PDB file of C-alpha atoms in Angstrom:
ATOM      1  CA  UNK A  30      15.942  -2.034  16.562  1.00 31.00           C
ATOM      2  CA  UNK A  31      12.446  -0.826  17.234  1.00 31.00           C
ATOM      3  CA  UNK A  32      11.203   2.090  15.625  1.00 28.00           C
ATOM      4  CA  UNK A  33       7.326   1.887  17.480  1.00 28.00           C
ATOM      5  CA  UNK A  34       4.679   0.334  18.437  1.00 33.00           C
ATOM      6  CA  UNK A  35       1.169   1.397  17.311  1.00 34.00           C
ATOM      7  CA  UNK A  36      -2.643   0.320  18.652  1.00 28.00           C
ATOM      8  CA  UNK A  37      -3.836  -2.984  18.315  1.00 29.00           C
ATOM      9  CA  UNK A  38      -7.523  -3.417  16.750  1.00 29.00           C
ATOM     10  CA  UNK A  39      -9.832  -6.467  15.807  1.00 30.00           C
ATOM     11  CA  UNK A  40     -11.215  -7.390  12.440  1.00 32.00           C
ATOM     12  CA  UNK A  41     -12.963 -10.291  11.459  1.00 32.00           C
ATOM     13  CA  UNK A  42     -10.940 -13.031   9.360  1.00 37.00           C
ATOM     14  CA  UNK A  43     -13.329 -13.054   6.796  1.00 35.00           C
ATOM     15  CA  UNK A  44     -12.390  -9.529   6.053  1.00 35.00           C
ATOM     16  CA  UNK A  45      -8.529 -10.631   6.356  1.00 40.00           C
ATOM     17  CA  UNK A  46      -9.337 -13.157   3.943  1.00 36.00           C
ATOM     18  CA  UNK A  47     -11.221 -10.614   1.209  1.00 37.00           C
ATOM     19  CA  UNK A  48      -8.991  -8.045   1.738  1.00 41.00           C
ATOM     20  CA  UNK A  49      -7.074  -8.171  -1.505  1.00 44.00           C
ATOM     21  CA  UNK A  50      -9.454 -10.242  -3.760  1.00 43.00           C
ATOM     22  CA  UNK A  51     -11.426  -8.990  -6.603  1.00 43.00           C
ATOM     23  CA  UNK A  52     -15.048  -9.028  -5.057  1.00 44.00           C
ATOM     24  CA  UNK A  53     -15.887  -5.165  -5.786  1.00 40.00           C
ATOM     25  CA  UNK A  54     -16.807  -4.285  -1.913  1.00 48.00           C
ATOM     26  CA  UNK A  55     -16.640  -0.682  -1.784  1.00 65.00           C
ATOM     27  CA  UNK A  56     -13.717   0.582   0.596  1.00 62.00           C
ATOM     28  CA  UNK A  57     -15.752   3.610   1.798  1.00 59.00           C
ATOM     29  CA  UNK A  58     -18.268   1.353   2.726  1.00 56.00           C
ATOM     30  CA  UNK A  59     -16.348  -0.752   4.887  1.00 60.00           C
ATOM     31  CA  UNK A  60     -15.073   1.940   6.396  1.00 56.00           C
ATOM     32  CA  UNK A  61     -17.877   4.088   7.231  1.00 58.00           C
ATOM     33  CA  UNK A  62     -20.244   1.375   8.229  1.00 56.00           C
ATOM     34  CA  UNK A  63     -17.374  -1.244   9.819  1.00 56.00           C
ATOM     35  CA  UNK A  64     -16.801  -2.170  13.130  1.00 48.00           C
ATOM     36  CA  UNK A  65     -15.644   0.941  14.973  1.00 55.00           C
ATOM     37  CA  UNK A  66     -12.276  -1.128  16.061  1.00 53.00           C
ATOM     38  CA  UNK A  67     -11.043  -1.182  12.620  1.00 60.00           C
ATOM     39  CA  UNK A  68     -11.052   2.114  11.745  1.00 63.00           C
ATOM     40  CA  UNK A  69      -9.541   3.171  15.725  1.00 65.00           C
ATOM     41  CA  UNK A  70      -6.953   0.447  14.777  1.00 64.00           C
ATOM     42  CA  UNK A  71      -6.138   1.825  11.360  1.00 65.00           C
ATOM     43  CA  UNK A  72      -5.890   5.668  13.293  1.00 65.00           C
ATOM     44  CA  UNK A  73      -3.578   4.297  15.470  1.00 66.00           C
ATOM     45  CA  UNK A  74      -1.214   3.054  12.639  1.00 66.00           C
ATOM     46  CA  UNK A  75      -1.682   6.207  10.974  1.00 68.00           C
ATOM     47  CA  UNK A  76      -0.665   8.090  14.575  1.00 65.00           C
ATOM     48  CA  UNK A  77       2.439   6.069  14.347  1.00 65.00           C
ATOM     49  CA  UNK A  78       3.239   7.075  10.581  1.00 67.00           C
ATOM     50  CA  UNK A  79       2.760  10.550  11.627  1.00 67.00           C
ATOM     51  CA  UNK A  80       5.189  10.468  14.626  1.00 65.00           C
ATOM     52  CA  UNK A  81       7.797   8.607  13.177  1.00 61.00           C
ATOM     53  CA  UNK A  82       7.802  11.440  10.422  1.00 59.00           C
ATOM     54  CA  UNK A  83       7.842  13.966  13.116  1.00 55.00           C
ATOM     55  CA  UNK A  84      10.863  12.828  14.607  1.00 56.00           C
ATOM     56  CA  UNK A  85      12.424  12.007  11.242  1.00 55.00           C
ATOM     57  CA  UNK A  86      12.684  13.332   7.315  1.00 61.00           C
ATOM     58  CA  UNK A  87       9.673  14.070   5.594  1.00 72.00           C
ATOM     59  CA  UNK A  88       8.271  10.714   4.304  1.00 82.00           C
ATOM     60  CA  UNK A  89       5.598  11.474   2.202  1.00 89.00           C
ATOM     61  CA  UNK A  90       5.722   8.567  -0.219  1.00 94.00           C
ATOM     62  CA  UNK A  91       5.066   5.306   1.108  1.00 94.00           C
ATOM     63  CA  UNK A  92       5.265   1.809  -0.657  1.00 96.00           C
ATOM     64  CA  UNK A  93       3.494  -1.173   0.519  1.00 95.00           C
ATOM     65  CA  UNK A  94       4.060  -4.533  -0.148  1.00 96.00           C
ATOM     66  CA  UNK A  95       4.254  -8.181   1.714  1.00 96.00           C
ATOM     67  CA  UNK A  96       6.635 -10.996   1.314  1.00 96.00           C
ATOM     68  CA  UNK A  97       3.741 -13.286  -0.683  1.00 94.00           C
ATOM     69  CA  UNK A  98       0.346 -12.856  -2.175  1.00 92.00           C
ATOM     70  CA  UNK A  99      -2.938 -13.011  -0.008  1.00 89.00           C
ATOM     71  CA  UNK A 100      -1.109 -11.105   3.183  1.00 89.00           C
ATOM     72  CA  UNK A 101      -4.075  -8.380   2.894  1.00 87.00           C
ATOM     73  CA  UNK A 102      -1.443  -5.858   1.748  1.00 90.00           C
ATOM     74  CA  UNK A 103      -4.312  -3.782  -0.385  1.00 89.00           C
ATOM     75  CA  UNK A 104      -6.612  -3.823   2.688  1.00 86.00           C
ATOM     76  CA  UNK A 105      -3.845  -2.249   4.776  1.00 88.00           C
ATOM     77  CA  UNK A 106      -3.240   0.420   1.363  1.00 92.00           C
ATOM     78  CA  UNK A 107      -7.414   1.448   1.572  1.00 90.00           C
ATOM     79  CA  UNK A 108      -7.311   2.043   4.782  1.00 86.00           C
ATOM     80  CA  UNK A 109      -4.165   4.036   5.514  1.00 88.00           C
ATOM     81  CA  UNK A 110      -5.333   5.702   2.497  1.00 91.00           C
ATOM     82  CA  UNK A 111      -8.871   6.546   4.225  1.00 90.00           C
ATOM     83  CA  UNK A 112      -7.253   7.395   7.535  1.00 87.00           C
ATOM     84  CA  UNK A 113      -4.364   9.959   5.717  1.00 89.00           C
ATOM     85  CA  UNK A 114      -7.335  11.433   3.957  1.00 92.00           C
ATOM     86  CA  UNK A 115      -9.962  11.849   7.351  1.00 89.00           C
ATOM     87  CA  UNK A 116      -6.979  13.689   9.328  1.00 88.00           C
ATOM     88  CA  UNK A 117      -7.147  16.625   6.428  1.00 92.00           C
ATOM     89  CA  UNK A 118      -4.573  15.996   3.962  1.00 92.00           C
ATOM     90  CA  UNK A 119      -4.583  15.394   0.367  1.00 96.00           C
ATOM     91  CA  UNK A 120      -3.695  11.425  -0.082  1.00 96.00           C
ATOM     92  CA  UNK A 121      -3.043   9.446  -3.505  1.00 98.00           C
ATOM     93  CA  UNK A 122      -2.965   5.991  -3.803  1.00 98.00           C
ATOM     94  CA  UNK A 123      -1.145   4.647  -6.904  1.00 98.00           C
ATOM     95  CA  UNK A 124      -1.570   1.063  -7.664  1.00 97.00           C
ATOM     96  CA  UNK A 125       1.834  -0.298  -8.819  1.00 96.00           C
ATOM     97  CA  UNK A 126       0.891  -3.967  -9.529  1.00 94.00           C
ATOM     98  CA  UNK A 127       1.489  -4.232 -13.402  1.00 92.00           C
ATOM     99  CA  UNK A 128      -0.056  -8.410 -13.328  1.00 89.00           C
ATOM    100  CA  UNK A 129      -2.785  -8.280 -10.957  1.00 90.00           C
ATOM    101  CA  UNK A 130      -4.047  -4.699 -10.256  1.00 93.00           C
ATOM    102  CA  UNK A 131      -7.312  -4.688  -8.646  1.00 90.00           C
ATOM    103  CA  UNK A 132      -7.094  -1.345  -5.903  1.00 93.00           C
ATOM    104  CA  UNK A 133      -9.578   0.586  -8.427  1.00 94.00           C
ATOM    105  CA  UNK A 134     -12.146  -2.409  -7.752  1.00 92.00           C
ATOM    106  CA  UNK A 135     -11.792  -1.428  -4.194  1.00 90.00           C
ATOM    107  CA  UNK A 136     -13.521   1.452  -4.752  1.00 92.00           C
ATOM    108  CA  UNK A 137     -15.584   0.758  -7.651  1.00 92.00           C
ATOM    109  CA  UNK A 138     -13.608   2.674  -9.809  1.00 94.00           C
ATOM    110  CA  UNK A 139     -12.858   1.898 -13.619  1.00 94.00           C
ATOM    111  CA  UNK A 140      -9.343   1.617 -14.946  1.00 94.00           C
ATOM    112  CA  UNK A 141      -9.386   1.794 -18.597  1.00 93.00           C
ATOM    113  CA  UNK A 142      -6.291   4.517 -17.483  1.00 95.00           C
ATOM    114  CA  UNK A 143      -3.816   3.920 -15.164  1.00 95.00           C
ATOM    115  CA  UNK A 144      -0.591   4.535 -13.955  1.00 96.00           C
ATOM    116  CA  UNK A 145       0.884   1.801 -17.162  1.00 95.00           C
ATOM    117  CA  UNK A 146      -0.604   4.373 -19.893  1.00 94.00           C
ATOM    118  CA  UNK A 147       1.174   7.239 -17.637  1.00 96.00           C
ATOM    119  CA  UNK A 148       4.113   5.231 -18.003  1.00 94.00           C
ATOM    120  CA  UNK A 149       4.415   4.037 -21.448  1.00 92.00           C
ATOM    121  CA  UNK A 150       3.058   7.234 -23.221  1.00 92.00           C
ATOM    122  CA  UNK A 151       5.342  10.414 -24.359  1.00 91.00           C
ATOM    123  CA  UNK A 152       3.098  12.980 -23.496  1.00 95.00           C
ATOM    124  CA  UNK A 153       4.019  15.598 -21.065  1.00 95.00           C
ATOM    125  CA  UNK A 154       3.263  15.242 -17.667  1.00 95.00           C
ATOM    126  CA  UNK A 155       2.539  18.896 -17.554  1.00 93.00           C
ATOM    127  CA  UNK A 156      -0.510  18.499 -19.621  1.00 95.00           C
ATOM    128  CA  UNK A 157      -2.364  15.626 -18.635  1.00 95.00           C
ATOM    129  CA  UNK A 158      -5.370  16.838 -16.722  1.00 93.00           C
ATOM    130  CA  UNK A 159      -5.335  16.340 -13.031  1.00 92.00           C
ATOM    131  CA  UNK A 160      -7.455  13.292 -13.249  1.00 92.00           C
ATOM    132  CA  UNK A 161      -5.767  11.544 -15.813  1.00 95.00           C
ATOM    133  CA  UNK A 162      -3.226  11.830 -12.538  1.00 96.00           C
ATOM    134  CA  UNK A 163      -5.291  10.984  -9.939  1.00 96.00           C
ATOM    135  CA  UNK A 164      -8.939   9.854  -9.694  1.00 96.00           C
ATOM    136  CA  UNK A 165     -11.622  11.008  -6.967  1.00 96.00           C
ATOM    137  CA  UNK A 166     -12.962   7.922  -4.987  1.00 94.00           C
ATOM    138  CA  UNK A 167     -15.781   9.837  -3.109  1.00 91.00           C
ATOM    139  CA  UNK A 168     -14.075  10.183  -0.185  1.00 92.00           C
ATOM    140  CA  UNK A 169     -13.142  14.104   0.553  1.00 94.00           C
ATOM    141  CA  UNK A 170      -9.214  14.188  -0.529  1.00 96.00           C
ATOM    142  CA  UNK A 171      -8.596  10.744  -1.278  1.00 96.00           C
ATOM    143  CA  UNK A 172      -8.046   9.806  -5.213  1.00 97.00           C
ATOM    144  CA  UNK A 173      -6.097   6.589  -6.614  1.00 98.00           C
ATOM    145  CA  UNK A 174      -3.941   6.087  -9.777  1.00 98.00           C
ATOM    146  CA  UNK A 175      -5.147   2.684 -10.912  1.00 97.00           C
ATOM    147  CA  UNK A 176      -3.547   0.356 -13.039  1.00 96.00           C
ATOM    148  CA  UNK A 177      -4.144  -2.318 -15.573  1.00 94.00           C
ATOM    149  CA  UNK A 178      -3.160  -5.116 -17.393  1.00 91.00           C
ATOM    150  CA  UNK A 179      -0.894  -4.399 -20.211  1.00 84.00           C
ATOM    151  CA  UNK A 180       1.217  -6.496 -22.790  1.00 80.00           C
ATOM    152  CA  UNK A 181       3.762  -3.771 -23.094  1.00 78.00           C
ATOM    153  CA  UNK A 182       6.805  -4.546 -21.849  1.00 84.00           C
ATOM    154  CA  UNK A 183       6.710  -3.685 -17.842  1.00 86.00           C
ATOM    155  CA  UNK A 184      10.297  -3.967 -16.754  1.00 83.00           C
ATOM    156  CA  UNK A 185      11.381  -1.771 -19.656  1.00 85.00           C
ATOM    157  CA  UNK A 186       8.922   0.786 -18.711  1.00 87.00           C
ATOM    158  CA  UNK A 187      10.216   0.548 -15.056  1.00 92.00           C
ATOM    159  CA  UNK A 188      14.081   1.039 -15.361  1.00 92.00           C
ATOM    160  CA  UNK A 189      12.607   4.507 -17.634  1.00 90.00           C
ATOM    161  CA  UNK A 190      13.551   7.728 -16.379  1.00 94.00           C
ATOM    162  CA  UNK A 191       9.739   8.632 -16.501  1.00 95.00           C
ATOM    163  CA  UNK A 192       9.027   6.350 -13.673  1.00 96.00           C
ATOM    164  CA  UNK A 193      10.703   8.603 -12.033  1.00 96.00           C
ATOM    165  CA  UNK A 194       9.276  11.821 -12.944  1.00 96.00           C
ATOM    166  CA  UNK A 195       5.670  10.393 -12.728  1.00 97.00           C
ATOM    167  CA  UNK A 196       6.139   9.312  -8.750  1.00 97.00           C
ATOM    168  CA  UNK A 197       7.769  13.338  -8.270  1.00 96.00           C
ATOM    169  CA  UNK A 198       5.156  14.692  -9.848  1.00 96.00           C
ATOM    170  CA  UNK A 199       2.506  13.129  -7.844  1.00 97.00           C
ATOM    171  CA  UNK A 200       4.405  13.875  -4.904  1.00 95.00           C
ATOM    172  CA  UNK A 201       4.280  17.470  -5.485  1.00 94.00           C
ATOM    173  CA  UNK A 202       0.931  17.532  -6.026  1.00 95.00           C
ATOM    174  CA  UNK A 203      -0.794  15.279  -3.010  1.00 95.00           C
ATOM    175  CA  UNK A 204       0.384  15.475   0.871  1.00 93.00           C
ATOM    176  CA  UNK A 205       0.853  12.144   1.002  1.00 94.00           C
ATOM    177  CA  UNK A 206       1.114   8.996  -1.763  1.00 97.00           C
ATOM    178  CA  UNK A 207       0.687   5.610  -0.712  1.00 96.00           C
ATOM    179  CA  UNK A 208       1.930   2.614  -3.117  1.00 97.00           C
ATOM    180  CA  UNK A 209       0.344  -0.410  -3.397  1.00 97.00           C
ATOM    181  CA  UNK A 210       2.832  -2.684  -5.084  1.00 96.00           C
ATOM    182  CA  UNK A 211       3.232  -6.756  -5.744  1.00 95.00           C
ATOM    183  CA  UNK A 212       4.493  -9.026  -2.946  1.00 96.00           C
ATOM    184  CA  UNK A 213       8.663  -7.859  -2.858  1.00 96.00           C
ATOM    185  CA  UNK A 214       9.845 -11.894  -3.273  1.00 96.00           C
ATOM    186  CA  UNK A 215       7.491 -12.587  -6.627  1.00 92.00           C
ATOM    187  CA  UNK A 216       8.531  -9.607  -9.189  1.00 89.00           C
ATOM    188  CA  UNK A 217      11.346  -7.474  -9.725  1.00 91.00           C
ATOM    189  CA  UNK A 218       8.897  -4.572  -9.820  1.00 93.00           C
ATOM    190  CA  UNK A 219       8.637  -4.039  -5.666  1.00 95.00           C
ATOM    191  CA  UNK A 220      12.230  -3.129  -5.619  1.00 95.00           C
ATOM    192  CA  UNK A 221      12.654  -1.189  -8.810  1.00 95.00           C
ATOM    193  CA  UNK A 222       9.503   1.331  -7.917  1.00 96.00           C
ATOM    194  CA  UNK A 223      10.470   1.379  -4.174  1.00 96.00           C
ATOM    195  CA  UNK A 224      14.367   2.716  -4.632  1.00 95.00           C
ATOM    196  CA  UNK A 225      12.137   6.027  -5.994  1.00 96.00           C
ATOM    197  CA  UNK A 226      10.020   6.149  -2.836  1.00 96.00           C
ATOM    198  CA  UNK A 227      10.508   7.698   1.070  1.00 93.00           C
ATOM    199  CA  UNK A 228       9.469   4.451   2.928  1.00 91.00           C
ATOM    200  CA  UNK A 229       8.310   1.204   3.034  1.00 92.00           C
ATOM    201  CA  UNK A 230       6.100  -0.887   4.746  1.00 92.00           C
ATOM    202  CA  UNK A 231       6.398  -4.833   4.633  1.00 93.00           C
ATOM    203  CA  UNK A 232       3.051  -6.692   5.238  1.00 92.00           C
ATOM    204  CA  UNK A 233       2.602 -10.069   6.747  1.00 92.00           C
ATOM    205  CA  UNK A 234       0.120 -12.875   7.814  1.00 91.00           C
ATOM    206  CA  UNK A 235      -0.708 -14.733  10.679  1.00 84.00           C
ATOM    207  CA  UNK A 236      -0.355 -18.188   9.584  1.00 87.00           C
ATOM    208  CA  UNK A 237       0.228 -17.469   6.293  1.00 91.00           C
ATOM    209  CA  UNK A 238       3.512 -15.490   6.034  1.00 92.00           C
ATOM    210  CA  UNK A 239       6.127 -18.175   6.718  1.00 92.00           C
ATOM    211  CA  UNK A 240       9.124 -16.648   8.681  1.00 93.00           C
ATOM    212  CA  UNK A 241      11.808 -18.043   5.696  1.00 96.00           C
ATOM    213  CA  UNK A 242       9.979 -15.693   3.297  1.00 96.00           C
ATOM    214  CA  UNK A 243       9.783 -12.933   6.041  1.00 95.00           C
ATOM    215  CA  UNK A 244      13.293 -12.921   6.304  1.00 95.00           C
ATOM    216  CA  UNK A 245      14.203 -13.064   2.705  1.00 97.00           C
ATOM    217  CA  UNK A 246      12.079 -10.326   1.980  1.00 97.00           C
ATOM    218  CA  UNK A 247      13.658  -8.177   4.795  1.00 95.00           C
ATOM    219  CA  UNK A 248      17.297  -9.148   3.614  1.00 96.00           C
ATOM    220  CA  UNK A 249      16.079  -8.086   0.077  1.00 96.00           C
ATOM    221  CA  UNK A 250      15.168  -4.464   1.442  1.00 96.00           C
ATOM    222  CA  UNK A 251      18.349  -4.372   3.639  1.00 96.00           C
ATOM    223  CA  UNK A 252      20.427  -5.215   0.370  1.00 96.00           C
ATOM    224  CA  UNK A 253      19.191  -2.477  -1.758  1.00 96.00           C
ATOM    225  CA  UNK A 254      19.118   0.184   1.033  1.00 96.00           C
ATOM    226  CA  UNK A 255      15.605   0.783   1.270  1.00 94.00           C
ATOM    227  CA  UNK A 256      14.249   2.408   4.403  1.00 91.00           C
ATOM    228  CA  UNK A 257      12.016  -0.004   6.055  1.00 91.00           C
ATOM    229  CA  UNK A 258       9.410   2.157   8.262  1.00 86.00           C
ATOM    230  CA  UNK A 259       7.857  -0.966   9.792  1.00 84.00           C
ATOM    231  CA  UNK A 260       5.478  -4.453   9.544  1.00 86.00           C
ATOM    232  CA  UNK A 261       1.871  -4.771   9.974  1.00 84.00           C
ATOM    233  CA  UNK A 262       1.010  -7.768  10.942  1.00 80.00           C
ATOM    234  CA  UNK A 263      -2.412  -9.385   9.906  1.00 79.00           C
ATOM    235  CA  UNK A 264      -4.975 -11.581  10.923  1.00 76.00           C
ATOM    236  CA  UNK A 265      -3.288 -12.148  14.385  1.00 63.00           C
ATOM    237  CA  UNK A 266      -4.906 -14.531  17.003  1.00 60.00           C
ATOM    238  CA  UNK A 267      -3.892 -12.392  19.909  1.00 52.00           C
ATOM    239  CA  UNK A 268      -7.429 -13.703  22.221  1.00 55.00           C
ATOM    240  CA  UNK A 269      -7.766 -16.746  24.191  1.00 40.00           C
ATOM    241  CA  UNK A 270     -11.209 -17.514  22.313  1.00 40.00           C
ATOM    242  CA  UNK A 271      -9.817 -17.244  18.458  1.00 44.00           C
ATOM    243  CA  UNK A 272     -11.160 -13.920  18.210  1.00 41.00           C
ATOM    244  CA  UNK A 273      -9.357 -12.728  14.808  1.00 44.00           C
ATOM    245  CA  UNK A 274      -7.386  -9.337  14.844  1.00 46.00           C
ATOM    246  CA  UNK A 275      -5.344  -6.789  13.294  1.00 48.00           C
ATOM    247  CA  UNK A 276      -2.172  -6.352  15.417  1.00 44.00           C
ATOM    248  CA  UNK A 277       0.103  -3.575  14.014  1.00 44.00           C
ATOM    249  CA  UNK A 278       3.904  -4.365  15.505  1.00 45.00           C
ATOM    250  CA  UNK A 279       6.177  -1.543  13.975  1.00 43.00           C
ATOM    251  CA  UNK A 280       9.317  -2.900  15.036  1.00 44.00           C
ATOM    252  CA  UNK A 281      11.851  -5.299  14.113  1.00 43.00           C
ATOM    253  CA  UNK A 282      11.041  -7.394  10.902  1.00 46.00           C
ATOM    254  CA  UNK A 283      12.919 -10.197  12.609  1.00 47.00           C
ATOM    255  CA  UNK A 284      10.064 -10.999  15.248  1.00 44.00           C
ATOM    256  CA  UNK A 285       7.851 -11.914  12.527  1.00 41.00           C
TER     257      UNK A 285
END
């Protein structure tokens, strides 16, 4: 059934189309010096987070992934990120993509340490330093986790016990933690770090998310009992004159 319905804002398809490539735009800058319809638009998702939890448990760890690649799941992650962070509270971002990790870029950040060191070393989480947990992007109480490309062994390093304790740990520490993780129907990662979080949202495409692959991925969530907070929908003609837009439909996966 429906859960809600949040605002509806425009964006430009070229920025649908960037969204989750490797081009080193700067987040903040988008953000401060966008279109003001993108940031009201990305409020108005965040109004709809924040009421759902209101009315429900406490979801303060959020995973965020899309059927396929190229569905502009990481623009969706920056920007959610921003908006948690403007309203006051103390956001993370943790980039969970072990093949293709590219959120630091985003906000010209370096990852020579990430959340795959975390992982794969023995050392207590009690005494890394808090930015070995959690990197300041410039924005006032927004920091990311980055990640990188490793040859270690991923899914090992997944089905760990430690994956667990990292993802508490940062959880205890920020307000709110937002994870960026590889499209659900490509890797077995999605669904291995998201039976550890509160919530997930499941991005799709306007003409690019086919509605076979929508559907898989929401049987795949319904299988392993994940609670499914909503879709954003991208990159949705919703003008008579092709105007691009960002249409935000929390509601049932199945309208896709």
């Amino acid at each position: 059934g429906n859960l809600f319905q949040s605002a509806t804002g425009r964006v430009s398809r070229d920025l649908v189309l960037s969204g989750d490539q490797d081009d080193g735009s700067s987040a903040l800058a988008t953000w401060q010096s966008g279109p003001a319809f993108i940031t009201e638009s990305f409020r108005g998702t965040l109004a709809s987070i924040l009421r759902n939890q209101a009315s429900a448990k406490n979801q303060k760890m959020i995973l965020i992934t899309s059927p396929g690649p190229a569905e502009g799941k990481t623009t969706v992650v920056q920007n959610l990120g921003i908006a948690l962070a403007e309203s006051g509270r103390k956001v993370l971002l943790v980039d969970a993509d072990f093949r293709r990790p590219h959120l630091h870029r985003k906000f010209s950040l370096p990852n020579e340490w990430g959340l795959i060191d975390v992982l794969c070393d023995d050392t207590p989480l009690k005494e890394y330093s808090p930015e070995q947990l959690g990197v300041f992007t410039g924005f006032p109480g927004l920091s990311i986790l980055p990640n990188r490309i490793t040859q270690n062994n991923v899914s090992k390093a997944l089905y760990s016990p430690r994956l667990r304790t990292i993802l508490e740990t940062l959880a205890s520490r920020y307000d709110m933690v937002i994870v960026d993780a590889p499209p659900i129907l490509s890797v077995a990662d999605t669904r291995i770090v998201a039976s550890l979080t509160d919530a997930l949202i499941l991005v799709l495409r306007s003409g690019v998310t086919q509605r076979e692959a929508a559907m898989e991925a929401y049987q795949l969530i319904q299988e392993d009992g994940l609670a499914l907070l909503g879709t954003v929908l991208t990159d949705y003609d919703l003008s008579s004159d092709r105007r691009r837009q960002y249409y935000y439909d929390y509601g049932d996966p199945s309208r896709a």
